[in-house]
Structure formats: structure tokens, C-alpha cells
XYZ file of C-alpha atoms in Angstrom:
507
model
C -60.420 21.872 57.969
C -62.196 25.185 57.471
C -62.946 28.079 59.812
C -66.617 27.937 58.833
C -66.793 24.338 60.058
C -65.669 25.406 63.537
C -68.046 28.389 63.500
C -71.072 26.322 62.463
C -70.242 23.522 64.903
C -70.162 25.988 67.787
C -73.506 27.471 66.744
C -75.034 23.998 66.477
C -73.659 22.432 69.680
C -73.394 25.501 71.956
C -75.912 28.030 70.573
C -76.527 29.836 73.868
C -72.964 29.768 75.208
C -71.114 33.084 75.320
C -68.721 33.307 72.367
C -67.393 36.872 72.521
C -67.572 39.524 75.206
C -66.101 42.987 74.758
C -65.105 44.211 78.218
C -67.606 46.896 79.145
C -69.557 46.343 75.933
C -71.401 43.867 73.728
C -71.755 40.126 74.235
C -72.738 37.536 71.632
C -73.417 33.806 71.824
C -72.048 31.242 69.403
C -75.352 31.174 67.523
C -75.391 34.962 67.319
C -71.754 35.068 66.188
C -72.467 32.676 63.330
C -75.541 34.695 62.375
C -73.609 37.966 62.342
C -70.923 36.436 60.120
C -73.543 34.981 57.759
C -75.367 38.303 57.358
C -72.181 40.303 56.790
C -71.016 37.687 54.274
C -74.298 38.151 52.429
C -73.901 41.924 52.353
C -70.319 41.597 51.127
C -71.435 39.123 48.470
C -73.966 41.699 47.198
C -71.031 44.100 46.828
C -69.233 41.542 44.689
C -66.881 39.996 47.251
C -66.127 36.353 46.510
C -63.437 33.708 46.853
C -59.962 35.173 46.697
C -61.042 38.771 47.206
C -59.726 40.936 50.053
C -61.576 43.018 52.639
C -59.569 45.662 54.506
C -60.360 46.323 58.157
C -59.258 49.230 60.337
C -60.801 49.093 63.804
C -60.000 49.003 67.474
C -60.373 45.821 69.498
C -63.988 44.725 69.365
C -66.607 42.769 67.464
C -65.534 44.195 64.111
C -62.601 41.800 63.926
C -64.777 38.768 64.629
C -67.486 39.824 62.181
C -65.099 40.611 59.338
C -62.716 37.670 59.839
C -65.556 35.165 59.983
C -67.646 36.716 57.206
C -64.628 36.615 54.915
C -63.989 32.988 55.874
C -67.556 32.110 54.868
C -66.956 33.669 51.456
C -63.492 32.201 50.934
C -62.206 35.777 50.953
C -59.314 37.180 52.989
C -59.550 39.743 55.759
C -56.719 42.276 55.776
C -56.453 43.736 59.295
C -54.639 47.070 59.437
C -52.838 48.586 62.394
C -54.731 51.381 64.120
C -51.392 52.934 65.108
C -50.007 52.799 61.570
C -48.791 55.945 59.904
C -50.736 57.102 56.806
C -47.963 55.875 54.494
C -48.050 52.439 56.149
C -51.799 52.205 55.648
C -51.450 53.340 52.052
C -48.817 50.658 51.418
C -50.925 47.811 52.839
C -54.063 48.950 51.030
C -52.271 49.558 47.757
C -50.572 46.186 47.993
C -53.655 44.131 48.909
C -56.172 45.979 46.698
C -59.284 45.262 48.786
C -62.678 44.939 47.143
C -64.342 46.483 50.215
C -63.029 48.439 53.188
C -64.566 48.314 56.681
C -63.748 50.613 59.595
C -65.211 51.524 62.952
C -66.439 55.074 63.575
C -63.096 56.182 64.999
C -61.024 55.082 61.999
C -63.303 55.572 59.016
C -61.689 58.806 57.876
C -58.176 57.325 57.960
C -59.220 54.257 55.972
C -61.144 56.321 53.446
C -58.012 58.400 52.823
C -55.876 55.261 52.387
C -58.461 53.357 50.353
C -60.413 55.777 48.146
C -61.206 53.225 45.414
C -63.125 50.607 47.454
C -66.615 50.940 48.990
C -66.296 51.881 52.669
C -68.608 50.401 55.305
C -68.747 51.665 58.881
C -69.008 48.787 61.319
C -71.852 49.327 63.793
C -73.470 52.124 61.814
C -77.170 52.400 60.981
C -76.290 52.361 57.309
C -74.545 48.987 57.640
C -77.397 47.636 59.770
C -79.846 48.575 57.013
C -77.622 46.918 54.421
C -77.407 43.741 56.531
C -81.202 43.663 56.874
C -81.593 44.101 53.099
C -78.707 42.034 51.731
C -77.800 39.686 54.591
C -79.610 36.715 53.048
C -77.496 36.729 49.871
C -75.888 33.368 49.177
C -72.089 33.150 48.939
C -71.071 32.770 45.290
C -69.013 29.653 46.121
C -68.150 27.339 49.013
C -64.868 28.184 50.766
C -62.050 25.656 50.625
C -59.495 24.761 53.329
C -56.707 26.225 51.220
C -58.392 29.612 50.764
C -56.477 32.499 52.297
C -58.444 33.739 55.313
C -56.049 36.350 56.694
C -53.402 38.547 55.123
C -51.381 39.934 58.005
C -48.758 42.529 57.217
C -45.408 42.071 58.894
C -44.151 44.713 61.288
C -41.506 45.955 58.884
C -38.602 45.462 61.316
C -36.680 43.762 58.500
C -37.757 45.935 55.573
C -40.957 46.813 53.689
C -43.980 45.137 55.311
C -45.129 42.030 53.455
C -48.566 40.437 53.440
C -48.445 36.995 55.071
C -51.147 34.736 53.586
C -52.649 32.360 56.164
C -55.126 29.774 54.925
C -58.236 28.509 56.687
C -56.567 25.139 57.187
C -53.403 26.700 58.614
C -55.411 28.736 61.130
C -57.465 25.694 62.177
C -54.358 23.524 62.484
C -52.800 26.243 64.611
C -55.868 26.170 66.869
C -55.450 22.434 67.473
C -51.707 22.796 68.084
C -52.167 25.606 70.615
C -55.066 23.847 72.330
C -52.867 20.810 72.978
C -49.889 22.881 74.154
C -51.879 25.219 76.408
C -54.527 22.701 77.509
C -57.386 24.780 76.104
C -60.698 23.055 76.825
C -64.361 23.748 76.135
C -64.794 25.740 79.362
C -61.784 28.002 78.849
C -62.253 31.770 78.780
C -59.492 33.643 76.974
C -58.720 37.360 77.368
C -57.215 39.329 74.465
C -55.209 42.275 75.774
C -53.231 43.063 72.613
C -54.384 44.371 69.195
C -56.461 41.891 67.209
C -54.889 43.122 63.984
C -51.639 41.439 65.011
C -51.110 37.765 64.078
C -50.630 36.485 67.633
C -53.994 37.915 68.732
C -55.882 37.694 65.447
C -55.286 33.968 65.131
C -56.968 33.524 68.534
C -60.261 34.496 66.910
C -60.120 31.067 65.279
C -58.454 29.204 68.156
C -61.257 30.035 70.590
C -63.828 28.636 68.136
C -62.258 25.187 68.307
C -64.728 23.767 70.821
C -67.086 26.565 71.757
C -64.772 28.511 74.051
C -65.342 32.088 75.201
C -63.225 35.002 73.982
C -63.116 38.199 76.055
C -61.656 41.306 74.426
C -60.096 44.279 76.187
C -60.557 47.389 74.003
C -57.417 48.974 75.469
C -54.954 47.618 77.966
C -54.487 49.048 81.391
C -53.806 47.036 84.521
C -57.049 47.866 86.312
C -59.218 47.008 83.298
C -57.302 43.782 82.748
C -57.678 42.623 86.347
C -61.331 43.635 86.387
C -62.028 41.650 83.206
C -60.325 38.552 84.619
C -62.504 38.660 87.726
C -65.768 39.586 86.004
C -65.585 37.011 83.194
C -63.787 34.189 84.981
C -60.855 34.368 82.582
C -58.725 31.223 82.538
C -55.910 32.316 80.226
C -54.503 35.409 78.567
C -51.544 36.614 76.507
C -49.453 39.624 77.527
C -46.339 41.270 76.145
C -43.394 41.818 78.526
C -44.315 45.446 79.264
C -47.827 44.400 80.277
C -46.480 41.594 82.464
C -44.178 44.033 84.243
C -47.051 46.470 84.832
C -49.209 43.700 86.282
C -46.453 42.674 88.686
C -45.826 46.288 89.747
C -49.485 47.113 90.296
C -50.699 47.519 93.906
C -54.071 46.219 92.676
C -52.675 42.767 91.892
C -52.782 41.506 95.474
C -56.506 42.205 95.859
C -57.570 41.069 92.372
C -59.880 38.098 91.846
C -57.609 35.671 89.997
C -58.944 32.339 91.243
C -60.045 31.248 87.751
C -56.778 32.227 86.040
C -54.710 29.141 85.231
C -52.291 30.394 82.563
C -50.534 33.576 81.455
C -48.787 33.410 78.114
C -46.080 36.038 77.738
C -43.819 36.854 74.813
C -43.614 38.666 71.431
C -40.413 40.325 72.687
C -37.561 39.352 75.046
C -38.527 39.290 78.722
C -36.063 40.049 81.511
C -35.138 37.122 83.731
C -35.926 39.232 86.787
C -39.470 39.739 85.510
C -39.970 36.040 84.766
C -38.744 34.993 88.206
C -41.027 37.553 89.861
C -43.940 36.158 87.854
C -43.095 32.615 88.972
C -43.006 33.693 92.613
C -45.886 36.163 92.684
C -48.558 35.038 90.225
C -51.109 32.381 91.225
C -51.099 30.613 87.864
C -48.926 28.786 85.367
C -46.718 30.563 82.849
C -46.110 29.780 79.188
C -43.939 31.464 76.608
C -42.675 30.543 73.206
C -41.210 31.510 69.897
C -43.300 32.260 66.866
C -43.545 34.142 63.629
C -46.431 35.607 61.639
C -45.427 33.332 58.767
C -46.517 30.324 60.851
C -49.644 31.605 62.654
C -47.382 32.867 65.421
C -46.778 30.021 67.913
C -44.105 27.408 67.180
C -42.564 26.431 70.517
C -43.633 26.334 74.128
C -41.870 26.744 77.455
C -44.482 25.067 79.610
C -45.741 25.771 83.133
C -43.676 22.767 84.237
C -40.584 24.675 83.076
C -41.567 27.753 85.095
C -40.789 26.573 88.607
C -38.783 28.111 91.464
C -35.093 27.348 91.132
C -35.187 26.617 87.400
C -31.942 27.537 85.654
C -31.393 30.823 83.832
C -30.517 28.790 80.747
C -33.938 27.135 80.705
C -35.807 30.409 81.239
C -33.851 32.055 78.414
C -35.028 29.336 76.048
C -38.258 29.405 74.058
C -39.155 25.845 74.940
C -39.678 22.952 72.572
C -41.602 22.502 69.327
C -45.387 22.311 69.603
C -47.345 19.326 68.329
C -47.455 19.492 64.547
C -44.250 21.544 64.280
C -40.885 20.253 63.090
C -37.943 22.434 64.056
C -34.295 22.366 63.069
C -31.277 24.670 63.084
C -29.288 24.855 59.854
C -25.993 26.230 58.625
C -25.545 28.453 55.591
C -25.455 25.368 53.351
C -28.831 24.219 54.657
C -27.397 21.239 56.521
C -28.791 20.541 59.975
C -26.434 21.519 62.776
C -25.580 19.590 65.920
C -26.997 20.508 69.329
C -25.431 23.687 70.706
C -24.439 25.129 67.322
C -25.957 28.443 66.217
C -27.676 28.638 62.851
C -30.908 29.622 61.136
C -34.149 28.317 62.630
C -36.213 26.430 60.055
C -39.742 25.120 60.504
C -42.038 22.649 58.791
C -45.718 22.581 59.707
C -49.199 22.621 58.242
C -49.700 26.014 59.845
C -47.088 27.867 57.836
C -48.174 30.497 55.346
C -48.891 29.744 51.725
C -46.669 32.674 50.810
C -46.262 36.433 50.775
C -49.018 38.263 48.925
C -47.899 38.957 45.360
C -44.219 38.397 46.204
C -43.235 35.109 44.552
C -39.497 35.796 44.690
C -39.495 36.604 48.405
C -41.771 33.634 49.024
C -39.297 31.347 47.255
C -36.501 32.727 49.428
C -38.159 31.651 52.671
C -40.193 28.575 51.640
C -37.714 25.923 50.525
C -38.525 22.243 50.085
C -41.457 22.524 52.465
C -39.459 24.335 55.168
C -39.951 27.912 56.337
C -36.595 29.680 56.653
C -37.345 32.113 59.451
C -34.250 34.303 59.273
C -33.908 33.898 63.042
C -30.731 32.544 64.593
C -30.852 30.013 67.384
C -29.544 26.804 68.854
C -31.162 23.601 70.084
C -29.930 21.682 73.103
C -29.926 17.893 73.447
C -33.519 17.909 74.737
C -34.889 20.087 71.929
C -35.113 23.398 73.800
C -34.611 26.339 71.442
C -32.650 29.426 72.474
C -32.651 32.382 70.094
C -29.555 34.387 69.230
C -31.261 37.132 67.218
C -32.161 37.866 63.622
C -29.724 36.787 60.934
C -29.522 40.360 59.699
C -28.681 41.529 63.234
C -25.581 39.324 63.388
C -22.425 41.382 63.956
C -19.207 40.075 62.391
C -16.265 41.661 64.205
C -12.770 40.614 63.229
C -14.222 37.546 61.524
C -16.007 36.463 64.732
C -19.790 36.074 64.904
C -21.184 38.327 67.642
C -24.812 37.714 68.632
C -26.496 40.840 70.053
C -28.764 38.780 72.306
C -25.753 37.473 74.240
C -24.608 41.041 75.024
C -28.158 42.175 75.763
C -28.551 39.418 78.352
C -25.393 40.554 80.150
C -26.485 44.192 80.145
C -29.990 43.247 81.281
C -28.506 41.769 84.432
C -26.603 44.922 85.380
C -27.960 47.061 88.254
C -30.085 49.976 87.083
C -30.462 48.708 83.501
C -34.115 48.334 82.525
C -33.461 47.130 78.987
C -30.806 47.234 76.294
C -30.504 46.736 72.544
C -27.249 46.050 70.719
C -26.531 46.695 67.043
C -23.456 46.646 64.846
C -21.769 49.716 63.487
C -19.030 50.041 60.820
C -15.515 49.923 62.261
C -12.283 50.518 60.325
C -10.236 48.018 62.264
C -12.717 45.204 62.941
C -15.258 45.641 60.133
C -18.083 45.944 62.635
C -18.270 46.678 66.336
C -21.195 46.393 68.781
C -22.904 49.490 70.148
C -25.343 49.287 73.081
C -28.398 51.486 73.573
C -29.474 51.371 77.202
C -32.612 52.397 79.068
C -31.599 52.949 82.695
C -33.155 54.032 85.964
C -30.580 56.793 86.406
C -27.392 58.228 84.880
C -25.457 55.865 82.638
C -22.219 54.483 84.095
C -20.568 53.371 80.873
C -17.389 52.206 82.590
C -19.329 49.953 84.984
C -21.242 48.441 82.066
C -18.037 47.969 80.099
C -16.431 46.213 83.068
C -19.459 43.940 83.527
C -19.345 42.963 79.860
C -15.582 42.393 79.972
C -16.035 39.958 82.856
C -18.407 37.733 80.927
C -17.667 38.331 77.249
C -14.658 38.155 74.965
C -13.075 41.471 74.027
C -14.706 41.667 70.582
C -18.148 41.362 72.153
C -17.744 44.273 74.545
C -19.702 47.238 73.085
C -17.590 50.031 71.639
C -20.098 52.607 72.879
C -22.916 52.775 75.438
C -25.667 55.251 74.643
C -28.328 56.226 77.183
C -31.823 56.519 75.650
C -35.200 57.292 77.195
C -36.799 54.392 75.351
C -36.112 51.939 72.560
C -37.964 52.318 69.243
C -40.632 49.633 68.958
C -43.269 48.406 66.561
C -46.797 49.503 67.426
C -48.350 46.042 67.131
C -46.243 43.851 69.381
C -43.560 45.998 70.969
C -40.618 44.445 69.167
C -37.492 46.596 69.129
C -36.901 48.231 65.753
C -33.166 47.931 65.257
C -33.083 49.754 61.934
C -33.283 53.228 63.532
C -30.690 52.170 66.123
C -28.302 51.020 63.397
C -28.723 54.361 61.643
C -27.989 56.229 64.847
C -24.969 54.028 65.622
C -23.585 54.603 62.126
C -23.986 58.366 62.542
C -22.132 58.243 65.876
C -19.346 56.202 64.300
C -19.064 58.664 61.422
C -18.909 61.597 63.818
C -16.179 59.866 65.840
C -14.232 58.940 62.704
C -14.271 55.185 63.414
C -16.277 54.025 60.389
């Protein structure tokens, strides 16, 4: 299956149906979307872009992502979306690594991309110059037909576990992901999806393809704020959307929520980072729609499991809400020990996945690809456990595991306890060197007021074994996060914890 097949089918069957609407801006039908992609593909072909080439994109949420992703798919080339919040060195790394044949930016980000990518021709999306080029070169024929196995997206990882790597997602993988998500989230022809998060991130970028599956409508919010989000839902008749935990909390806290027009909204998907139980239960009680969350990774087009609306009901257990749900259709999931053997229900090990929507590999990193793709299985590096019914509960990243006195300590277990303490908004736990125990947990806490370390220590001691009680509790104004999806960056916290240990003479 190819992306161009979905695009052309939509243009043929639903030519006048709205395909993309930028909130407060442009709207295009499915026929117009296919035409835009065809003309840009022709212009790129005139510049020498063909199968296997890369096109870098730096732009805010808008039509640029649709035009570039789909034009590249028509050529069998790969779009390389770059983070608009990336530091100059991060942009330089992604550009230097992917070596794009052409670079495209919107007016706001052209200067930054030109500085990061001086070797490639730079096109400004929406400019008169590009419009003239499209009029002149837009009829150029692609040099070759794209194939299902052609890489369509190279998405760079957030770098929470080291140097960002380019994840290569094929046209087939992205289309298979669309079918899998459509089944799990009941996405039909009449669905209207709202993107509230950056389209350069895998979880949002893959939706560009998903909402082409059967002529759906994709609404894009240029920037998230509660009022704009609620307004877009009412104006466009949005049926589903994806939000990160911070956005979900802001929606629940907004006075505007009660008066908002949400009668069309049937599903809110939340995730990308841990969500407090208190927030989830509020959402169950206060939102007039179903809830869905899951576990995913960029290396598998994001979504792998689903905790369904039927799991989000009043009175459901904390254990169920802490889980990520069960494997989606087309996804095989297992938890393995260090020897690769599958573990029994309830045992913690590495989460491994087999699916047609996994990546073909990391761009130009054969050794790292071989480390994570083994015998057809993707070794995620995430720790988790499955229960008897197949519900997955995560225990953290393998590299975040703390070994104290020979005992495995999972930060997520401590973080859950701290998250339930009065006044604690969020917490992150990392390991720090310890002379006596090898490693000891340290907690960084965001609180509503002054930190009562003794109260937190007592709460942990009530529910955790002694080795799992944090050695230190540090009050912070906020936790360091990635720009794309808000995941906590534990590397800086580990560095800070190590410095504190050194200063105290406990390392």
C-alpha cells in the first residue's frame, strides 16, 4: 500500500470534500490537496529530487507539512520534518545527517533553515517565488513510480536517550498504521480530526496519512491554547483529537470548557507522557466524550497499544488506568528478559514489538539498527509487564532502571507514589551513584508550595521498600522536557543528581 494510492483515491471519490483546514486560515478539498502535492512534486523533480532523496522541512503547523509530505510520497522521496523549537546545533545535526537535496521552510523559519542547510536549494512555502516555480515546473513527471517500501518520512528522535537518530518510516508502514489506528479508534469517513501538537513529531505527522484513509477531514491548530482549541472543535465539528497531558489538564481547568460546543466530539486521545491519575479521573467525570490512550514509539509510527473508551469508566481501578491498554490490530507485543526469552505475566522486562508498521531502520546507522531490530522484532528499550489479559504497564526506560543493592528499582513506581501525595504536581526519579548501594534514587518534585521532604519520605516508606525510598527530594520549578512531545529529559536530572551526590560526598 502506498500513500499516493490513498491520496488519489480521496481525490477521485471525494473531490469536493474538505481535506485540510488550518484553523483561522486556508482550506483545501481532497482534489485540491492531490493537485497541490502533484505540482510540488513536479517542481521538486525539476530540481533533481527523485526516489530515495530527502527534502528537509522547517515550518509551523499548516499546509506546508501536507504539501511536502505528500509531494515527497509521490516522488518516492522522504520528507525530513525538523522541530521549530530545535536549537541551531540540533537543526545542523539533522540536516547534516540526512543531507537533503532540497530544503523548504515557511517565511518564519527560512533564515534558520538556510543557516543549517547552506548547501541545498531553499524554497519558501507560500511565497510568490515558489508559486511561480509551481506554475512553470508543476507539470514535470516524476522520474519513477514510488514503491510501498520507499521511505516517506525520516523523523528524528527526541534525543532523550542520546544523539537524535533518523527513524525511517516507509509508505507501507504509514498506511498500515492508518488502518490499525482507524480500527482501534473507530475512525470513519465522516470523522474530523484536530491536530493540536506539532506536525513534525511522529505522533502528529503520521496523522497526515491516517486521515487520508477514507477521505476524512484534518483540522490543524497552528498553536495550542485552550480557547483556540475549543473554538476549532465547535467551528469544524471535530470528532476526535490528540492532546498531551499538559493540554488535557489545561482543558479541564479552563472556565470556557463548560460553555464550549463539544456535541460532535466523540474521542480524546491523550498520551506521549505519563498522565496523573487525578487528571484521568477528572477527564472521565467531566468530559462529554470517550477517552483513549496508549503506548507508542517513533520507531513504529507511534501507536502500539490502546486503552479504550470502554476502559475509561467511573470506578475503574487505578491499575487499569495506569496501563497502556492492549496491542492494536496488526501489532504483536511481548515482554522479554535479558536473554530474549518471553516472560510470564506480571514479570518486568523489555517490551518488544512485531508489526508491519515498524521502521525499516535508522538512517545511515546500520549498527544501531541491528541492535533494535532482531529477528523481525523491534526491541524498544522500554521496560514493562503484561497482565493475564494482555494489558501493558510500563516501568520506564531500560536505561532509567536503578540498581540499588542488587535490587531493580523502577522510577515509575516511585513517581506514581509521589504523584499521589498532596501538593505534588509531578515528579521525576533518577538514579545517582551511591558508595554503599551502588545507586540510590533521587526525586525531583514540582509542587504547589514549599517542599515537605519528610512528609514525602514518610509517604514513600509506607508504600515502598527501603531501597526504593528516594535518598533526596529536590524542589524544582519545572521538569526539563523535549520540545516536541513534552517527555521528561532525564539526562539533565541525572547530571544534577550526580553533582548533588558529589557535593554531599555520597558518590
